[in-house]
mmCIF file with all atom_site columns, C-alpha atoms and ligand atoms in Angstrom:
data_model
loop_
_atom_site.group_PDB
_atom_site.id
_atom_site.type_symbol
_atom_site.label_atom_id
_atom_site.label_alt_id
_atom_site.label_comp_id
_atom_site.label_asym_id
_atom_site.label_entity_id
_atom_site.label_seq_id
_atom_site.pdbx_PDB_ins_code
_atom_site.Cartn_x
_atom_site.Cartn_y
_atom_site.Cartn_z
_atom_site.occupancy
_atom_site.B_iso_or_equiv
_atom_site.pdbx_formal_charge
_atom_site.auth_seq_id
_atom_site.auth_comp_id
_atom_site.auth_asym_id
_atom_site.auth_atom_id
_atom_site.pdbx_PDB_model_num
ATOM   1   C  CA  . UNK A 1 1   ? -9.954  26.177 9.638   1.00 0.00 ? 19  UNK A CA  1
ATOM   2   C  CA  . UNK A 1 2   ? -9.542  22.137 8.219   1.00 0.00 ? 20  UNK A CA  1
ATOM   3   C  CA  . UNK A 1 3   ? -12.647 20.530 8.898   1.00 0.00 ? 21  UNK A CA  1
ATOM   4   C  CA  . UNK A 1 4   ? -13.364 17.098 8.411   1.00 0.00 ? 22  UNK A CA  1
ATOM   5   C  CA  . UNK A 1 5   ? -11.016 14.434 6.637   1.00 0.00 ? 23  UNK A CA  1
ATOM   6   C  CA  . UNK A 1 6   ? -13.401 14.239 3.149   1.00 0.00 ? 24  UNK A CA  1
ATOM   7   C  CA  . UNK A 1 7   ? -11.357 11.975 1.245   1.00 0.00 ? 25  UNK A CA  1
ATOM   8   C  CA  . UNK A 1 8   ? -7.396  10.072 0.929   1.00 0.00 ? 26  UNK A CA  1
ATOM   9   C  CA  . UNK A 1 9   ? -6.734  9.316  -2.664  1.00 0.00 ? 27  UNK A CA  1
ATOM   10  C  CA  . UNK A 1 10  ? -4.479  6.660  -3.654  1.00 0.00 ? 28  UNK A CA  1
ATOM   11  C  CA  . UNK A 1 11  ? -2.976  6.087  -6.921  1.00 0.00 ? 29  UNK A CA  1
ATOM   12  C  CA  . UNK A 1 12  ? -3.134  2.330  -8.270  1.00 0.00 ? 30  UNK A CA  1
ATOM   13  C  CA  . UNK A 1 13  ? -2.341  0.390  -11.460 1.00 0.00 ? 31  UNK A CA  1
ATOM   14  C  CA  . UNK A 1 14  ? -4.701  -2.004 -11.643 1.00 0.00 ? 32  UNK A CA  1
ATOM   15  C  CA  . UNK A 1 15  ? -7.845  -1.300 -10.236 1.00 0.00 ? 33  UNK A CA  1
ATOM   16  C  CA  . UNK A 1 16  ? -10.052 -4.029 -10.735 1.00 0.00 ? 34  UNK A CA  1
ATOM   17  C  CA  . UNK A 1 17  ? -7.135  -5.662 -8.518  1.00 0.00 ? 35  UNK A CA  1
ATOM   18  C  CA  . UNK A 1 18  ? -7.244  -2.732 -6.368  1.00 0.00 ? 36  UNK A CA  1
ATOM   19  C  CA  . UNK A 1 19  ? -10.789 -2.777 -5.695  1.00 0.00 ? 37  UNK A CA  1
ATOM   20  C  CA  . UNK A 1 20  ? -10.842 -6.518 -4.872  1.00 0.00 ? 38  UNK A CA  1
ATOM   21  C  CA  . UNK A 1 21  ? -8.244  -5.719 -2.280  1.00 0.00 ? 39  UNK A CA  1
ATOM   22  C  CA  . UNK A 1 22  ? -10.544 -3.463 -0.201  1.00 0.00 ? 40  UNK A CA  1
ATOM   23  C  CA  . UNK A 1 23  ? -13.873 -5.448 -1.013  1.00 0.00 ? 41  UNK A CA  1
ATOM   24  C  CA  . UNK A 1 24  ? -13.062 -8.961 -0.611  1.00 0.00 ? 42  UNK A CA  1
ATOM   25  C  CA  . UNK A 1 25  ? -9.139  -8.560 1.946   1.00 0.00 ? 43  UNK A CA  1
ATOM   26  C  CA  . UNK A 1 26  ? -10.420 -5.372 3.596   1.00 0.00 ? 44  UNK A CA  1
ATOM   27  C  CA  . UNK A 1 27  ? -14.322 -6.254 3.594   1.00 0.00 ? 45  UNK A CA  1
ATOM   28  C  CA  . UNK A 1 28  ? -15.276 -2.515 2.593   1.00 0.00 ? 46  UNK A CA  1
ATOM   29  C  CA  . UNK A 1 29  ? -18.256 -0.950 0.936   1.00 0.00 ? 47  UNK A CA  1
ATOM   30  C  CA  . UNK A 1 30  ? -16.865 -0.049 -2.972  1.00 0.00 ? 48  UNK A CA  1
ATOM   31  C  CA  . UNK A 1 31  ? -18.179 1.518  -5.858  1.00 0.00 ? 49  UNK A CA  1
ATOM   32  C  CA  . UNK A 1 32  ? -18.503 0.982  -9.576  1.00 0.00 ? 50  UNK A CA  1
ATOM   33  C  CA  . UNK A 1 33  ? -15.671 2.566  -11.029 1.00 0.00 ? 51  UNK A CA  1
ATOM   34  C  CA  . UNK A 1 34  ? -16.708 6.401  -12.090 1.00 0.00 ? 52  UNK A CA  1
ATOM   35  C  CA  . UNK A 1 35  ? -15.245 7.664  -14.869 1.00 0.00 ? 53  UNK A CA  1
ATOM   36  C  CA  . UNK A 1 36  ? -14.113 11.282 -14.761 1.00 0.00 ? 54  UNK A CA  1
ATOM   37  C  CA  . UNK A 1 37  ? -12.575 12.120 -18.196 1.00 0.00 ? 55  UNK A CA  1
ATOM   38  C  CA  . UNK A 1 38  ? -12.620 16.366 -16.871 1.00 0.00 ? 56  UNK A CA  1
ATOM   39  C  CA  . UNK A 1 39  ? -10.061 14.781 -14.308 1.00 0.00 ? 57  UNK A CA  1
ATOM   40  C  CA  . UNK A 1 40  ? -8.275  12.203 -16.506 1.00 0.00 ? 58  UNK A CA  1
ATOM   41  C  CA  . UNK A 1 41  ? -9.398  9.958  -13.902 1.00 0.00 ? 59  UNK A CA  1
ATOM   42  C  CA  . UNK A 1 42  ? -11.503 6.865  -13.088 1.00 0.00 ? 60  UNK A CA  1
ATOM   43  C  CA  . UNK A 1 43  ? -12.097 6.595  -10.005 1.00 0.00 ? 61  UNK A CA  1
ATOM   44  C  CA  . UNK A 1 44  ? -13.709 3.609  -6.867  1.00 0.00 ? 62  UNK A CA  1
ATOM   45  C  CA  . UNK A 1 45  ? -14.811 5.118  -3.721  1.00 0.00 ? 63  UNK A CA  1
ATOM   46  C  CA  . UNK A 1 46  ? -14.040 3.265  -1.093  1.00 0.00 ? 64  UNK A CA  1
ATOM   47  C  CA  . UNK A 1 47  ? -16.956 3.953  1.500   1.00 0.00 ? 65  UNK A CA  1
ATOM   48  C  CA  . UNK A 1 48  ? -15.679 4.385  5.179   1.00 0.00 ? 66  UNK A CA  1
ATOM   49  C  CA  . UNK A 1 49  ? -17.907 4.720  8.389   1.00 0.00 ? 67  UNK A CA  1
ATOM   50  C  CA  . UNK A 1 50  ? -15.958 8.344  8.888   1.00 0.00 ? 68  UNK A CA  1
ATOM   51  C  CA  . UNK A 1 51  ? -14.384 9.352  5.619   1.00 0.00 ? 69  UNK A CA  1
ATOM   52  C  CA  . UNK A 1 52  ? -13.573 7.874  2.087   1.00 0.00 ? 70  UNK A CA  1
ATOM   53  C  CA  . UNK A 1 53  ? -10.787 6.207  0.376   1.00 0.00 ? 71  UNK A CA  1
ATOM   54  C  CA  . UNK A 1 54  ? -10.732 7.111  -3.352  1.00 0.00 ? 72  UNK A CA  1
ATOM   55  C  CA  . UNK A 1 55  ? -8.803  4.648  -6.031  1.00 0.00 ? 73  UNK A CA  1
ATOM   56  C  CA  . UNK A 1 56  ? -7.347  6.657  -8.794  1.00 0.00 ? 74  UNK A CA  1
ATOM   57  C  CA  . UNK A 1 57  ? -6.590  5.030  -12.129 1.00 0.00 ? 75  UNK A CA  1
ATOM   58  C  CA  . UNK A 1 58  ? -5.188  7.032  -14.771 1.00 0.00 ? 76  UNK A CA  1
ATOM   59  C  CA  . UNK A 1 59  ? -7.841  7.671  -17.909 1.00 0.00 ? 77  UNK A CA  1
ATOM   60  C  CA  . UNK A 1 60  ? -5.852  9.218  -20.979 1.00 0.00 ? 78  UNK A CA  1
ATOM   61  C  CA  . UNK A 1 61  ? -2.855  10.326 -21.766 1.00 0.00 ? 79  UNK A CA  1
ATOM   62  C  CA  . UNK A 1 62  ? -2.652  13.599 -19.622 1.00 0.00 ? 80  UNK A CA  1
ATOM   63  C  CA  . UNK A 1 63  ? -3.890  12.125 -16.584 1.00 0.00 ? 81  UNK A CA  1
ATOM   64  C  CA  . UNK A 1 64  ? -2.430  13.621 -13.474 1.00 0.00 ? 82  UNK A CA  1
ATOM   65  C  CA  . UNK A 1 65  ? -2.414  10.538 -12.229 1.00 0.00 ? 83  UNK A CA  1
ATOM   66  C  CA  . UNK A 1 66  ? -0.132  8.539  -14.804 1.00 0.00 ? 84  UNK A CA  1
ATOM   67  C  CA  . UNK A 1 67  ? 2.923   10.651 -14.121 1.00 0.00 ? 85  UNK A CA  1
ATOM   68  C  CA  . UNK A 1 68  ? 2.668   9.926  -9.957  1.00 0.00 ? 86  UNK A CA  1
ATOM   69  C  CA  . UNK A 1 69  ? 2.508   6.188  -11.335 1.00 0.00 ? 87  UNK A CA  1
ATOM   70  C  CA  . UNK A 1 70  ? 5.517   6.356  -13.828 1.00 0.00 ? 88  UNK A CA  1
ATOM   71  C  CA  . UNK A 1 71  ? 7.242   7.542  -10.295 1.00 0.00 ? 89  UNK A CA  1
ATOM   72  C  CA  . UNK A 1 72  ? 5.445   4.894  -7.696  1.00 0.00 ? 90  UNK A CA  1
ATOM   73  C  CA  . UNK A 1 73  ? 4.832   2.041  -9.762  1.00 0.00 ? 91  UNK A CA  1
ATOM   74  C  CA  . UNK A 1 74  ? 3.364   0.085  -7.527  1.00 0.00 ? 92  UNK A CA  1
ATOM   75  C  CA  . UNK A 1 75  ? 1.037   2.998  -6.185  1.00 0.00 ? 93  UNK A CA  1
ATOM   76  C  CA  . UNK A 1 76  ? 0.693   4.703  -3.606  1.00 0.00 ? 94  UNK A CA  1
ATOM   77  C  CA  . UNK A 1 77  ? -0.671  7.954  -1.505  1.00 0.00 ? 95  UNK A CA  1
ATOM   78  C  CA  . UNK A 1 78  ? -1.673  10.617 -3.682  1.00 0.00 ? 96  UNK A CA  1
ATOM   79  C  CA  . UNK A 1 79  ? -3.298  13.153 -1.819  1.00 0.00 ? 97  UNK A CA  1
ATOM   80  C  CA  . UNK A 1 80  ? -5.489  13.849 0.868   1.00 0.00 ? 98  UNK A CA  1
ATOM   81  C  CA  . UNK A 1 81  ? -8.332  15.952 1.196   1.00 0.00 ? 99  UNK A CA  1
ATOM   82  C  CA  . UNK A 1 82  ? -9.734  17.996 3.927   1.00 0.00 ? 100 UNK A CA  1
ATOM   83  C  CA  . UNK A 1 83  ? -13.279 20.226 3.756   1.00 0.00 ? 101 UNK A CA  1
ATOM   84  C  CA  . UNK A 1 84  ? -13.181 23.742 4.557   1.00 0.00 ? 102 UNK A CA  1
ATOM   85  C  CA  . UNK A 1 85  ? -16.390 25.993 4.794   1.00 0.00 ? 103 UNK A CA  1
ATOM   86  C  CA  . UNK A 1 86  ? -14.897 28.571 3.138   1.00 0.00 ? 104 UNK A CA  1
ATOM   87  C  CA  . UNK A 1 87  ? -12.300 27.842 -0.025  1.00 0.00 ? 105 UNK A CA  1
ATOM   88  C  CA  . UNK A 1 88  ? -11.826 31.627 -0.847  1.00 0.00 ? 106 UNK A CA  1
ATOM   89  C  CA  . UNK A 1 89  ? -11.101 32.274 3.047   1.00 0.00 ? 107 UNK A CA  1
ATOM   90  C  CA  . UNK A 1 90  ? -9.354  29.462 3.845   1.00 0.00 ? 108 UNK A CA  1
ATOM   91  C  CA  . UNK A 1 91  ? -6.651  30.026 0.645   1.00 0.00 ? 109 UNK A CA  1
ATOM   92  C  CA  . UNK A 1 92  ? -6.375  34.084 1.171   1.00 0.00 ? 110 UNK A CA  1
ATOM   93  C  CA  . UNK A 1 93  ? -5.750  32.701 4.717   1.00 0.00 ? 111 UNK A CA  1
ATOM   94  C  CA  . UNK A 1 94  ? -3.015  30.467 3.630   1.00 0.00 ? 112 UNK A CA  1
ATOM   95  C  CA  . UNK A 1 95  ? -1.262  32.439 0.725   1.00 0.00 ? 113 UNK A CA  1
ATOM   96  C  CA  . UNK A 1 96  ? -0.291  35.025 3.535   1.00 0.00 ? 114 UNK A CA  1
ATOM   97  C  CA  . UNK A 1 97  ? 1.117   32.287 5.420   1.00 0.00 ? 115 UNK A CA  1
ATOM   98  C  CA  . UNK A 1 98  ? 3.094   31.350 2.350   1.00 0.00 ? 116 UNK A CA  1
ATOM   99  C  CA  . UNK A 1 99  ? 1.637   28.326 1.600   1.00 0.00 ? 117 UNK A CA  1
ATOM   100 C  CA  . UNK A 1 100 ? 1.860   27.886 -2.066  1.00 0.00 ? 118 UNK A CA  1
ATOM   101 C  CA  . UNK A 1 101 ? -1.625  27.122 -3.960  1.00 0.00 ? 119 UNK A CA  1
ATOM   102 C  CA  . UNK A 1 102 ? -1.116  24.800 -7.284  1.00 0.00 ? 120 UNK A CA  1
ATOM   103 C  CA  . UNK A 1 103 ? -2.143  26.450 -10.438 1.00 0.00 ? 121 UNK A CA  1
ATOM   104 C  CA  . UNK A 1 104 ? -3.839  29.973 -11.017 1.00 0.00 ? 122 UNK A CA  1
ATOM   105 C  CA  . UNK A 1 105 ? -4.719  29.604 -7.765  1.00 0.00 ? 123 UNK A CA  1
ATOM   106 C  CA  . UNK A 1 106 ? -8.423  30.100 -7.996  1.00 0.00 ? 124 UNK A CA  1
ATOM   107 C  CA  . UNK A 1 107 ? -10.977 27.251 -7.562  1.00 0.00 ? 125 UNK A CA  1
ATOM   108 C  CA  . UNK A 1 108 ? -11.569 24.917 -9.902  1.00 0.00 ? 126 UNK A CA  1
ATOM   109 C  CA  . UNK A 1 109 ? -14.843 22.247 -9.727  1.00 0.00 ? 127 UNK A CA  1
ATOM   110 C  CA  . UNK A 1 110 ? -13.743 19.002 -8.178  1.00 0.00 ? 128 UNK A CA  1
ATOM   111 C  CA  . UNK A 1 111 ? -14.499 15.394 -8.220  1.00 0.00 ? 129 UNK A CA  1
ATOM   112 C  CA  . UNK A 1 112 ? -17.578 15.728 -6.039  1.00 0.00 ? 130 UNK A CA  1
ATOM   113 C  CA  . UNK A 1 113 ? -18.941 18.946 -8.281  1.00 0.00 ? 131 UNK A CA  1
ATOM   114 C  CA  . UNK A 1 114 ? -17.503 21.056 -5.145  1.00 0.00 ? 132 UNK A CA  1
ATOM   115 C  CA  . UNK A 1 115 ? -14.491 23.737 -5.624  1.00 0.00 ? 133 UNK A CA  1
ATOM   116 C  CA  . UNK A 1 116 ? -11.822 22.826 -4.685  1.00 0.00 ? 134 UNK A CA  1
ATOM   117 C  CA  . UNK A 1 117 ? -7.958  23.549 -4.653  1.00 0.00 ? 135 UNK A CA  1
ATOM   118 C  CA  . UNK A 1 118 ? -4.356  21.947 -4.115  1.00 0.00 ? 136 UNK A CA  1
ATOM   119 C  CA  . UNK A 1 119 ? -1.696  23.121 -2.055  1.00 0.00 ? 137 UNK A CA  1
ATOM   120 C  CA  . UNK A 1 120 ? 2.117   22.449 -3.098  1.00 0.00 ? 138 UNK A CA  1
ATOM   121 C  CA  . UNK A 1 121 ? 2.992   19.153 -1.125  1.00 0.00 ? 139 UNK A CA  1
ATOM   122 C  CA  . UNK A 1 122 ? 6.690   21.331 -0.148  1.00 0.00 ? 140 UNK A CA  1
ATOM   123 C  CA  . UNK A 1 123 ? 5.002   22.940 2.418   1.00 0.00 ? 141 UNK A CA  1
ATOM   124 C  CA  . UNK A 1 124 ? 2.597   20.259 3.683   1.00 0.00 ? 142 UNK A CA  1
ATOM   125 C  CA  . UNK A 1 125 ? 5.251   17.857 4.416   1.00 0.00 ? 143 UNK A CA  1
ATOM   126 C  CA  . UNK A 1 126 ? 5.598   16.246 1.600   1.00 0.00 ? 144 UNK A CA  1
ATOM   127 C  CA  . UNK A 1 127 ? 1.881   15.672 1.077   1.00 0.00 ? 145 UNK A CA  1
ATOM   128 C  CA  . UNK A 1 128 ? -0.651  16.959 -1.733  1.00 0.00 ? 146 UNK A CA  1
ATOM   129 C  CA  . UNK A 1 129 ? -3.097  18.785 -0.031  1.00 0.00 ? 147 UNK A CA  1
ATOM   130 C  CA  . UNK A 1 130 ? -6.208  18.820 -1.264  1.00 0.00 ? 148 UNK A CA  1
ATOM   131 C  CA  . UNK A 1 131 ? -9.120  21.622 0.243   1.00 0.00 ? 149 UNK A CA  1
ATOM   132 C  CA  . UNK A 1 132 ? -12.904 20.999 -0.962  1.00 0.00 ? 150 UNK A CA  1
ATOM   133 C  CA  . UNK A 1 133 ? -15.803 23.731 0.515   1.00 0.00 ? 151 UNK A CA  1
ATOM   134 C  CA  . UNK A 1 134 ? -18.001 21.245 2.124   1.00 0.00 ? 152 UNK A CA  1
HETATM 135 CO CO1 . CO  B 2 .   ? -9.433  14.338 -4.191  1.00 0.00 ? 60  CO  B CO1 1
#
């Protein structure tokens, strides 16, 4: 059902420091930073041959993102994302395996203008799952 690994998003304090790291230590292709004030984030894609990194800073004061940093100050893995063809399938498919979807459980429009949903990192060990309809 999981396609392709679309995205790993990682949760960093600084990232003007962050995105340094992977341009200048890690030689990678990086973005501007985007600011995405529906998602209380900014966010630097990190562009990969195969996939992207994404570098989450927190933007405002209910940012998703600032609580996950309050907990792992120093950053760290937030979620990662895989594309499905179907979202509707794919979480009717889950949700009678048990799997618990975050929220109202219906698709909401992602970073990439794509819906998408989360799954409860309790059954995923330990990871936030992240689903996007490629
Ligand atoms: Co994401």
């Amino acid at each position: 059902m999981i396609g392709k690994l679309n995205h790993v998003a990682i949760a960093v304090p600084d990232l003007a420091a962050a995105t340094a790291l992977y341009r200048d230590t890690l030689g990678a292709k990086v973005s501007a930073p985007v600011p995405q004030p529906a998602h209380g984030v900014t966010v630097v894609f990190v562009e990969l041959p195969n996939t992207k990194v994404e570098l989450l800073h927190p933007m405002g004061e209910k940012s998703p993102i600032a609580g996950f940093l309050e907990k792992n100050p120093s950053g760290g893995i937030h979620h990662i994302c895989y594309e499905v063809e179907d979202i509707l399938a794919a979480r009717d498919k889950l949700k009678a395996s048990g799997a618990r979807v975050l929220g109202d459980g219906e698709p909401k429009i992602g970073a990439h203008d794509k819906p998408v949903l989360f799954l409860h990192p309790k059954d995923f060990y330990g990871t936030l799952v992240e689903l996007e309809q490629a």
